[in-house]
Amino acid sequence: MKPFIEKFAEKGFLFSAILSASITISILSFMLFFSLPLFKGGEVAEFFTFGWNPYEGRFGILPMMAGTGIIAFLALFIATPFGIGCSALISVFPKQSFGIFLRKAVEFMTGIPTVIHGFVAIFLLVPFIREIFEKGTGICVLSASIMLAFLILPTIVLFLSDAFNAVPKSYLDAADSLGATPVQKLIYVIIPSTWKGIISGLVLAAGRAVGDTLISLMIAGNALQIPRGLDDAARTLTAHIALIIASDYESPEFKSIFICGLILFFFTTLIVLFLRLLGHFKILRDR
Amino acid sequence: MRKEVVDGLFPAIAGTLLLILTSIIWAIPIGVASGIYLAEYCNLKWKPVFNFLLDLLAGIPSILVGLFGFAVSVFLHKHLSEHIYPCFLISTLALACLVLPYIIRTTEQSLVDLPFFVKTTGLALGASRLQNILLILIPYNLSRIISGIILAIGRCAEDTAVIMLTGVVAMAGIPNSLLSQYEALPFYIFYISSDYNSQEELMKGFGACIILLSICVFLFTLSHLLKRKAAIRFAIHTLILPERKVMFRQNPNIETRNKFEYQMTK
């Protein structure tokens, strides 16, 4: 017979675990609850069109999905080479104080608030971009992607340098004894043996890039169009959610943000499932 | 006097601090208790389910958590009371949801990573399971758990997307009740960046940036120092066993050693 307090504590622990796990489920169910009328009415197909014009009754969210995809892809495209370079400098090349300093600096970057990234970008990056393109305001897809690349760089670097550190020492010793230079070691030994880790790190970073709100809200321009060039403005799904503040809770605009929410939710689920497929459980530990 | 204070950044700073304090009060008990449950009590049948749901919660974009808070307030407005709007209370609850996974994961991981002899000594001396957890395991690893909590506080301080949808406004003064609207530093920065009228306002925006940055940097450094302290203590304590001593000599990197330790206890 266990004492009462033991049983009580165990129940309490169980209850809080169930409570925290049920938050995820309730987020999903609230999204479904608010977008359910649309599914019932068969108006869902209408949302996956290219036009958004509330006054004409058109609520296509495809431009926002395209904007999200383009900005996130560009950010990943910019950040990947830098990420691989930094993590190689940290983990592969002979340990120097510079590598340690770089890792500390990158860890420090994770602590900087997103809104400050955006604020600084408006006053430093945007005028620079404006001068390069020589037209427009400088608030465009390119600025948002560059800033987003900055934001996801720490995720990539920390993840990859951990992955590079986990390469079995015997592999490295074998490469060393065959006379490989550090660069050859990186290209022929470390990258092939950690491709799973590299892909997981990039997927994780893609998740962050898609989920970020402030950068795209502040410096992507929020225009309702599919961007045709790097100097065009665009709107992402997250910024769309933040921008629509409809007072009328029954309006289609209001309901469309829950469709956006559902899309983001399923995207997150896909990322989590994909990372599990590659053998990464407990994602937070890897961040 | 009062007028001068209201005009400055003080309401935003006070709002941010109150926001952090209240959300962390919600999040700590639930987070730590869930971490303990996952590390010590949960059976293998349910653990994957909990892990999956918590991973998902950790991965969800913060704007979705904000949207969730907003949806809850709309729901309550319709079905419970006409007086409920997005407010301070809803914001703190949503922020607590956002940072829960961080607290749960650090608590769980710090308990799982403990060496086997620490976990079993108390039990061998006749302590009950609860006594073992509360009196031995948690104090042993307290600095690591606290470092996780501080990291969560930092997330609370910096997050803008959640509070933007759940009741923060540009001018509100210090919140005087849980159901009122409030100001916060990150939102103030966002607001200034999109809509400033004079050089003076812009300077205020930069001031808010510096204050927020120094809050975050302070919390981040503190969390890092505590984590480091925990790692060093961990290394010293586990050096007692001879085979570990050999391992340490081969691989002096503390973090790699922790991983190895974790695999061994698994």
Coordinates of N, CA and C in Angstrom, one line a residue, chain B residues 27-167:
Chain B
A27 N 3.8 28.2 -16.3 CA 4.5 27.1 -17.1 C 5.4 26.3 -16.2
I28 N 5.9 26.9 -15.1 CA 6.9 26.1 -14.3 C 6.3 24.8 -13.7
P29 N 5.2 24.9 -12.9 CA 4.7 23.7 -12.2 C 4.3 22.6 -13.2
I30 N 3.6 23.0 -14.2 CA 3.1 22.0 -15.2 C 4.3 21.5 -16.0
G31 N 5.3 22.3 -16.4 CA 6.4 21.9 -17.1 C 7.3 20.9 -16.3
V32 N 7.6 21.3 -15.1 CA 8.5 20.5 -14.3 C 7.8 19.1 -14.0
A33 N 6.5 19.2 -13.6 CA 5.8 18.0 -13.3 C 5.7 17.1 -14.5
S34 N 5.5 17.6 -15.7 CA 5.4 16.8 -16.9 C 6.8 16.1 -17.2
G35 N 7.8 16.9 -17.0 CA 9.2 16.4 -17.2 C 9.5 15.2 -16.3
I36 N 9.1 15.4 -15.0 CA 9.3 14.3 -14.0 C 8.5 13.1 -14.5
Y37 N 7.3 13.3 -14.9 CA 6.4 12.2 -15.3 C 7.1 11.4 -16.5
L38 N 7.5 12.2 -17.5 CA 8.1 11.6 -18.7 C 9.4 10.8 -18.3
A39 N 10.2 11.4 -17.4 CA 11.5 10.8 -17.1 C 11.3 9.6 -16.2
E40 N 10.4 9.6 -15.2 CA 10.4 8.6 -14.2 C 9.2 7.7 -14.2
Y41 N 8.1 8.2 -14.6 CA 6.9 7.3 -14.4 C 6.4 6.7 -15.7
C42 N 6.5 7.4 -16.8 CA 5.8 7.1 -18.0 C 6.3 5.7 -18.5
N43 N 5.3 4.9 -18.9 CA 5.7 3.6 -19.4 C 6.0 3.7 -20.9
L44 N 6.6 2.6 -21.5 CA 7.1 2.7 -22.9 C 5.9 2.8 -23.9
K45 N 4.7 2.4 -23.4 CA 3.6 2.4 -24.4 C 3.2 3.8 -24.7
W46 N 3.2 4.7 -23.7 CA 2.7 6.0 -23.9 C 3.7 7.0 -24.2
K47 N 5.0 6.7 -23.9 CA 6.0 7.7 -24.1 C 6.1 8.2 -25.5
P48 N 6.1 7.3 -26.5 CA 6.2 7.8 -27.9 C 5.1 8.8 -28.2
V49 N 3.9 8.6 -27.7 CA 2.7 9.5 -28.0 C 3.0 10.9 -27.4
F50 N 3.5 10.9 -26.1 CA 3.8 12.2 -25.4 C 4.9 12.9 -26.2
N51 N 6.0 12.1 -26.5 CA 7.1 12.7 -27.2 C 6.7 13.3 -28.5
F52 N 5.8 12.6 -29.3 CA 5.4 13.1 -30.6 C 4.6 14.4 -30.4
L53 N 3.7 14.4 -29.4 CA 2.9 15.6 -29.3 C 3.7 16.8 -28.8
L54 N 4.7 16.5 -27.9 CA 5.5 17.6 -27.4 C 6.4 18.1 -28.5
D55 N 7.0 17.2 -29.3 CA 7.8 17.7 -30.5 C 7.0 18.6 -31.4
L56 N 5.8 18.2 -31.6 CA 4.9 19.0 -32.5 C 4.7 20.4 -31.8
L57 N 4.4 20.4 -30.5 CA 4.2 21.6 -29.9 C 5.4 22.5 -29.9
A58 N 6.6 21.9 -29.8 CA 7.8 22.7 -29.9 C 8.1 23.2 -31.3
G59 N 7.6 22.5 -32.3 CA 7.8 22.9 -33.7 C 6.8 23.8 -34.2
I60 N 5.7 23.9 -33.6 CA 4.6 24.8 -34.1 C 5.1 26.3 -34.2
P61 N 4.9 27.0 -35.3 CA 5.2 28.4 -35.4 C 4.5 29.2 -34.3
S62 N 5.2 30.2 -33.7 CA 4.6 30.9 -32.6 C 3.3 31.6 -32.9
I63 N 3.2 32.0 -34.2 CA 2.0 32.7 -34.6 C 0.8 31.8 -34.5
L64 N 1.0 30.4 -34.6 CA -0.2 29.5 -34.5 C -0.6 29.5 -33.0
V65 N 0.4 29.5 -32.1 CA 0.0 29.6 -30.7 C -0.8 30.8 -30.4
G66 N -0.4 31.9 -31.0 CA -1.1 33.2 -30.9 C -2.5 33.1 -31.4
L67 N -2.6 32.4 -32.6 CA -3.9 32.3 -33.2 C -4.8 31.4 -32.3
F68 N -4.2 30.4 -31.7 CA -4.9 29.5 -30.8 C -5.5 30.4 -29.6
G69 N -4.6 31.2 -29.0 CA -5.1 32.1 -28.0 C -6.2 33.0 -28.4
F70 N -6.1 33.6 -29.6 CA -7.1 34.4 -30.2 C -8.4 33.7 -30.4
A71 N -8.3 32.4 -30.9 CA -9.5 31.6 -31.1 C -10.2 31.3 -29.8
V72 N -9.3 31.0 -28.8 CA -9.9 30.7 -27.5 C -10.7 31.9 -27.0
S73 N -10.1 33.1 -27.1 CA -10.8 34.3 -26.6 C -12.1 34.6 -27.4
V74 N -12.1 34.3 -28.7 CA -13.3 34.5 -29.5 C -14.4 33.5 -29.0
F75 N -13.9 32.3 -28.8 CA -14.8 31.2 -28.4 C -15.5 31.6 -27.0
L76 N -14.6 32.0 -26.1 CA -15.1 32.4 -24.8 C -16.1 33.6 -24.9
H77 N -15.7 34.5 -25.8 CA -16.5 35.7 -26.0 C -17.9 35.3 -26.4
K78 N -18.0 34.3 -27.3 CA -19.3 33.9 -27.9 C -20.1 33.1 -26.8
H79 N -19.4 32.2 -26.1 CA -20.1 31.2 -25.4 C -20.2 31.4 -23.9
L80 N -19.2 32.3 -23.4 CA -19.2 32.4 -21.9 C -19.6 33.8 -21.4
S81 N -18.9 34.8 -21.9 CA -19.2 36.1 -21.5 C -18.9 37.1 -22.6
E82 N -19.7 38.1 -22.6 CA -19.5 39.2 -23.6 C -18.3 40.0 -23.3
H83 N -17.8 40.0 -22.1 CA -16.8 40.9 -21.7 C -15.3 40.4 -21.9
I84 N -15.2 39.2 -22.4 CA -13.9 38.6 -22.7 C -13.4 39.0 -24.0
Y85 N -12.3 39.7 -24.1 CA -11.6 40.1 -25.3 C -10.2 39.5 -25.2
P86 N -9.4 39.5 -26.2 CA -8.0 39.2 -26.1 C -7.4 40.1 -25.0
C87 N -6.7 39.5 -24.0 CA -6.3 40.3 -22.9 C -5.0 39.7 -22.3
F88 N -4.5 40.3 -21.2 CA -3.3 39.9 -20.6 C -3.3 38.5 -20.2
L89 N -4.4 38.0 -19.6 CA -4.5 36.6 -19.2 C -4.3 35.7 -20.3
I90 N -5.1 35.9 -21.4 CA -5.0 35.0 -22.6 C -3.5 35.0 -23.1
S91 N -2.9 36.2 -23.1 CA -1.5 36.3 -23.6 C -0.6 35.4 -22.8
T92 N -0.7 35.5 -21.4 CA 0.2 34.8 -20.6 C -0.1 33.3 -20.7
L93 N -1.3 32.9 -20.9 CA -1.6 31.4 -21.1 C -1.0 30.9 -22.4
A94 N -1.1 31.7 -23.4 CA -0.6 31.3 -24.7 C 0.9 31.3 -24.7
L95 N 1.6 32.2 -24.0 CA 3.0 32.2 -23.9 C 3.5 31.0 -23.1
A96 N 2.7 30.6 -22.1 CA 3.0 29.5 -21.3 C 3.0 28.2 -22.2
C97 N 2.0 28.1 -23.0 CA 1.9 27.0 -24.0 C 3.1 27.0 -24.9
L98 N 3.6 28.2 -25.3 CA 4.7 28.3 -26.2 C 6.0 27.7 -25.5
V99 N 6.2 28.0 -24.2 CA 7.5 27.7 -23.6 C 7.5 26.4 -22.8
L100 N 6.3 25.8 -22.7 CA 6.2 24.5 -21.9 C 7.1 23.5 -22.5
P101 N 7.2 23.2 -23.8 CA 8.1 22.2 -24.3 C 9.5 22.3 -23.8
Y102 N 10.0 23.6 -23.8 CA 11.4 23.8 -23.4 C 11.6 23.4 -21.9
I103 N 10.7 23.8 -21.1 CA 10.9 23.4 -19.7 C 10.8 21.9 -19.5
I104 N 9.8 21.3 -20.2 CA 9.6 19.8 -20.1 C 10.8 19.1 -20.5
R105 N 11.3 19.5 -21.7 CA 12.5 18.8 -22.2 C 13.7 18.9 -21.4
T106 N 14.0 20.1 -20.8 CA 15.2 20.2 -20.0 C 15.1 19.4 -18.7
T107 N 13.9 19.5 -18.1 CA 13.7 18.7 -16.9 C 13.8 17.2 -17.2
E108 N 13.2 16.7 -18.2 CA 13.2 15.3 -18.5 C 14.6 14.9 -18.8
Q109 N 15.3 15.7 -19.6 CA 16.6 15.3 -20.1 C 17.6 15.3 -18.9
S110 N 17.5 16.3 -18.0 CA 18.4 16.3 -16.9 C 18.2 15.2 -16.0
L111 N 16.9 14.7 -15.8 CA 16.7 13.5 -15.0 C 17.2 12.2 -15.7
V112 N 17.0 12.1 -17.0 CA 17.4 10.9 -17.7 C 18.9 10.8 -17.7
D113 N 19.6 11.9 -17.9 CA 21.1 11.9 -18.0 C 21.8 11.6 -16.7
L114 N 21.1 11.6 -15.6 CA 21.8 11.3 -14.3 C 22.4 10.0 -14.3
P115 N 23.6 9.9 -13.7 CA 24.3 8.5 -13.7 C 23.5 7.6 -12.8
F116 N 23.7 6.3 -13.2 CA 22.9 5.2 -12.6 C 23.0 5.2 -11.0
F117 N 24.2 5.5 -10.5 CA 24.4 5.3 -9.1 C 23.7 6.5 -8.3
V118 N 23.5 7.6 -9.0 CA 22.8 8.7 -8.3 C 21.3 8.3 -8.2
K119 N 20.8 7.7 -9.3 CA 19.4 7.4 -9.3 C 19.0 6.3 -8.3
T120 N 20.0 5.4 -8.1 CA 19.6 4.2 -7.3 C 20.0 4.3 -5.8
T121 N 21.0 5.2 -5.5 CA 21.4 5.2 -4.1 C 20.3 5.5 -3.1
G122 N 19.5 6.6 -3.4 CA 18.4 6.9 -2.5 C 17.4 5.8 -2.3
L123 N 17.1 5.1 -3.4 CA 16.2 4.0 -3.4 C 16.7 2.9 -2.5
A124 N 18.0 2.6 -2.7 CA 18.6 1.6 -1.9 C 18.6 1.9 -0.4
L125 N 18.7 3.1 -0.1 CA 18.6 3.5 1.3 C 17.2 3.6 1.9
G126 N 16.2 3.2 1.1 CA 14.9 3.1 1.6 C 14.0 4.3 1.3
A127 N 14.5 5.2 0.5 CA 13.6 6.4 0.1 C 12.5 5.9 -0.8
S128 N 11.3 6.5 -0.7 CA 10.3 6.2 -1.6 C 10.6 6.9 -3.0
R129 N 9.8 6.5 -4.0 CA 10.0 7.0 -5.3 C 9.9 8.6 -5.3
L130 N 8.9 9.1 -4.7 CA 8.7 10.5 -4.7 C 9.8 11.2 -3.9
Q131 N 10.2 10.6 -2.7 CA 11.3 11.2 -1.9 C 12.6 11.2 -2.7
N132 N 12.8 10.1 -3.5 CA 14.0 10.0 -4.3 C 14.0 11.2 -5.3
I133 N 12.9 11.4 -6.0 CA 12.8 12.4 -7.0 C 13.0 13.8 -6.4
L134 N 12.2 14.1 -5.4 CA 12.2 15.5 -4.9 C 13.4 15.8 -4.0
L135 N 14.0 14.9 -3.3 CA 15.0 15.2 -2.4 C 16.4 14.9 -2.9
I136 N 16.5 14.0 -3.9 CA 17.8 13.7 -4.4 C 18.0 14.1 -5.9
L137 N 17.1 13.6 -6.8 CA 17.4 13.8 -8.2 C 17.3 15.2 -8.6
I138 N 16.2 15.9 -8.2 CA 16.0 17.3 -8.6 C 17.1 18.2 -8.0
P139 N 17.3 18.2 -6.7 CA 18.4 19.0 -6.2 C 19.7 18.8 -6.8
Y140 N 20.0 17.5 -7.2 CA 21.3 17.2 -7.8 C 21.4 17.9 -9.1
N141 N 20.3 18.1 -9.8 CA 20.4 18.7 -11.2 C 19.7 20.0 -11.3
L142 N 19.6 20.7 -10.1 CA 18.8 21.9 -10.1 C 19.3 22.9 -11.1
S143 N 20.6 23.1 -11.2 CA 21.1 24.2 -12.0 C 20.7 24.0 -13.5
R144 N 20.7 22.7 -13.9 CA 20.4 22.5 -15.3 C 18.9 22.7 -15.5
I145 N 18.0 22.3 -14.6 CA 16.6 22.6 -14.8 C 16.4 24.1 -14.8
I146 N 17.0 24.8 -13.9 CA 16.9 26.3 -13.9 C 17.4 26.9 -15.1
S147 N 18.4 26.4 -15.7 CA 18.9 26.9 -17.0 C 17.9 26.8 -18.1
G148 N 17.1 25.7 -18.1 CA 16.0 25.5 -19.0 C 15.0 26.5 -18.8
I149 N 14.6 26.7 -17.5 CA 13.6 27.7 -17.2 C 14.0 29.1 -17.6
I150 N 15.2 29.5 -17.4 CA 15.7 30.8 -17.8 C 15.6 31.0 -19.3
L151 N 16.0 29.9 -20.0 CA 15.9 29.9 -21.5 C 14.4 30.2 -21.9
A152 N 13.5 29.5 -21.2 CA 12.1 29.7 -21.5 C 11.7 31.2 -21.2
I153 N 12.2 31.7 -20.1 CA 11.9 33.1 -19.8 C 12.3 34.0 -20.9
G154 N 13.5 33.7 -21.5 CA 14.0 34.5 -22.6 C 13.1 34.4 -23.8
R155 N 12.6 33.2 -24.1 CA 11.6 33.1 -25.2 C 10.4 33.9 -24.9
C156 N 9.9 33.9 -23.7 CA 8.7 34.7 -23.3 C 9.0 36.2 -23.6
A157 N 10.2 36.6 -23.3 CA 10.5 38.1 -23.4 C 10.6 38.5 -24.8
E158 N 11.1 37.6 -25.7 CA 11.3 38.0 -27.1 C 10.1 37.8 -28.0
D159 N 9.2 36.9 -27.6 CA 8.2 36.6 -28.6 C 7.2 37.7 -28.9
T160 N 7.0 37.9 -30.1 CA 6.1 39.0 -30.5 C 4.9 38.5 -31.2
A161 N 5.0 37.4 -31.9 CA 3.9 36.9 -32.7 C 2.7 36.5 -31.8
V162 N 3.0 35.9 -30.7 CA 1.9 35.4 -29.8 C 1.2 36.6 -29.2
I163 N 1.9 37.6 -28.6 CA 1.2 38.6 -28.0 C 0.5 39.6 -28.9
M164 N 1.0 39.6 -30.2 CA 0.4 40.5 -31.2 C -1.0 40.1 -31.5
L165 N -1.3 38.8 -31.4 CA -2.7 38.3 -31.7 C -3.5 38.2 -30.4
T166 N -2.9 38.3 -29.2 CA -3.7 38.1 -28.0 C -3.7 39.3 -27.1
G167 N -3.8 40.5 -27.6 CA -4.2 41.6 -26.8 C -3.2 42.7 -26.5

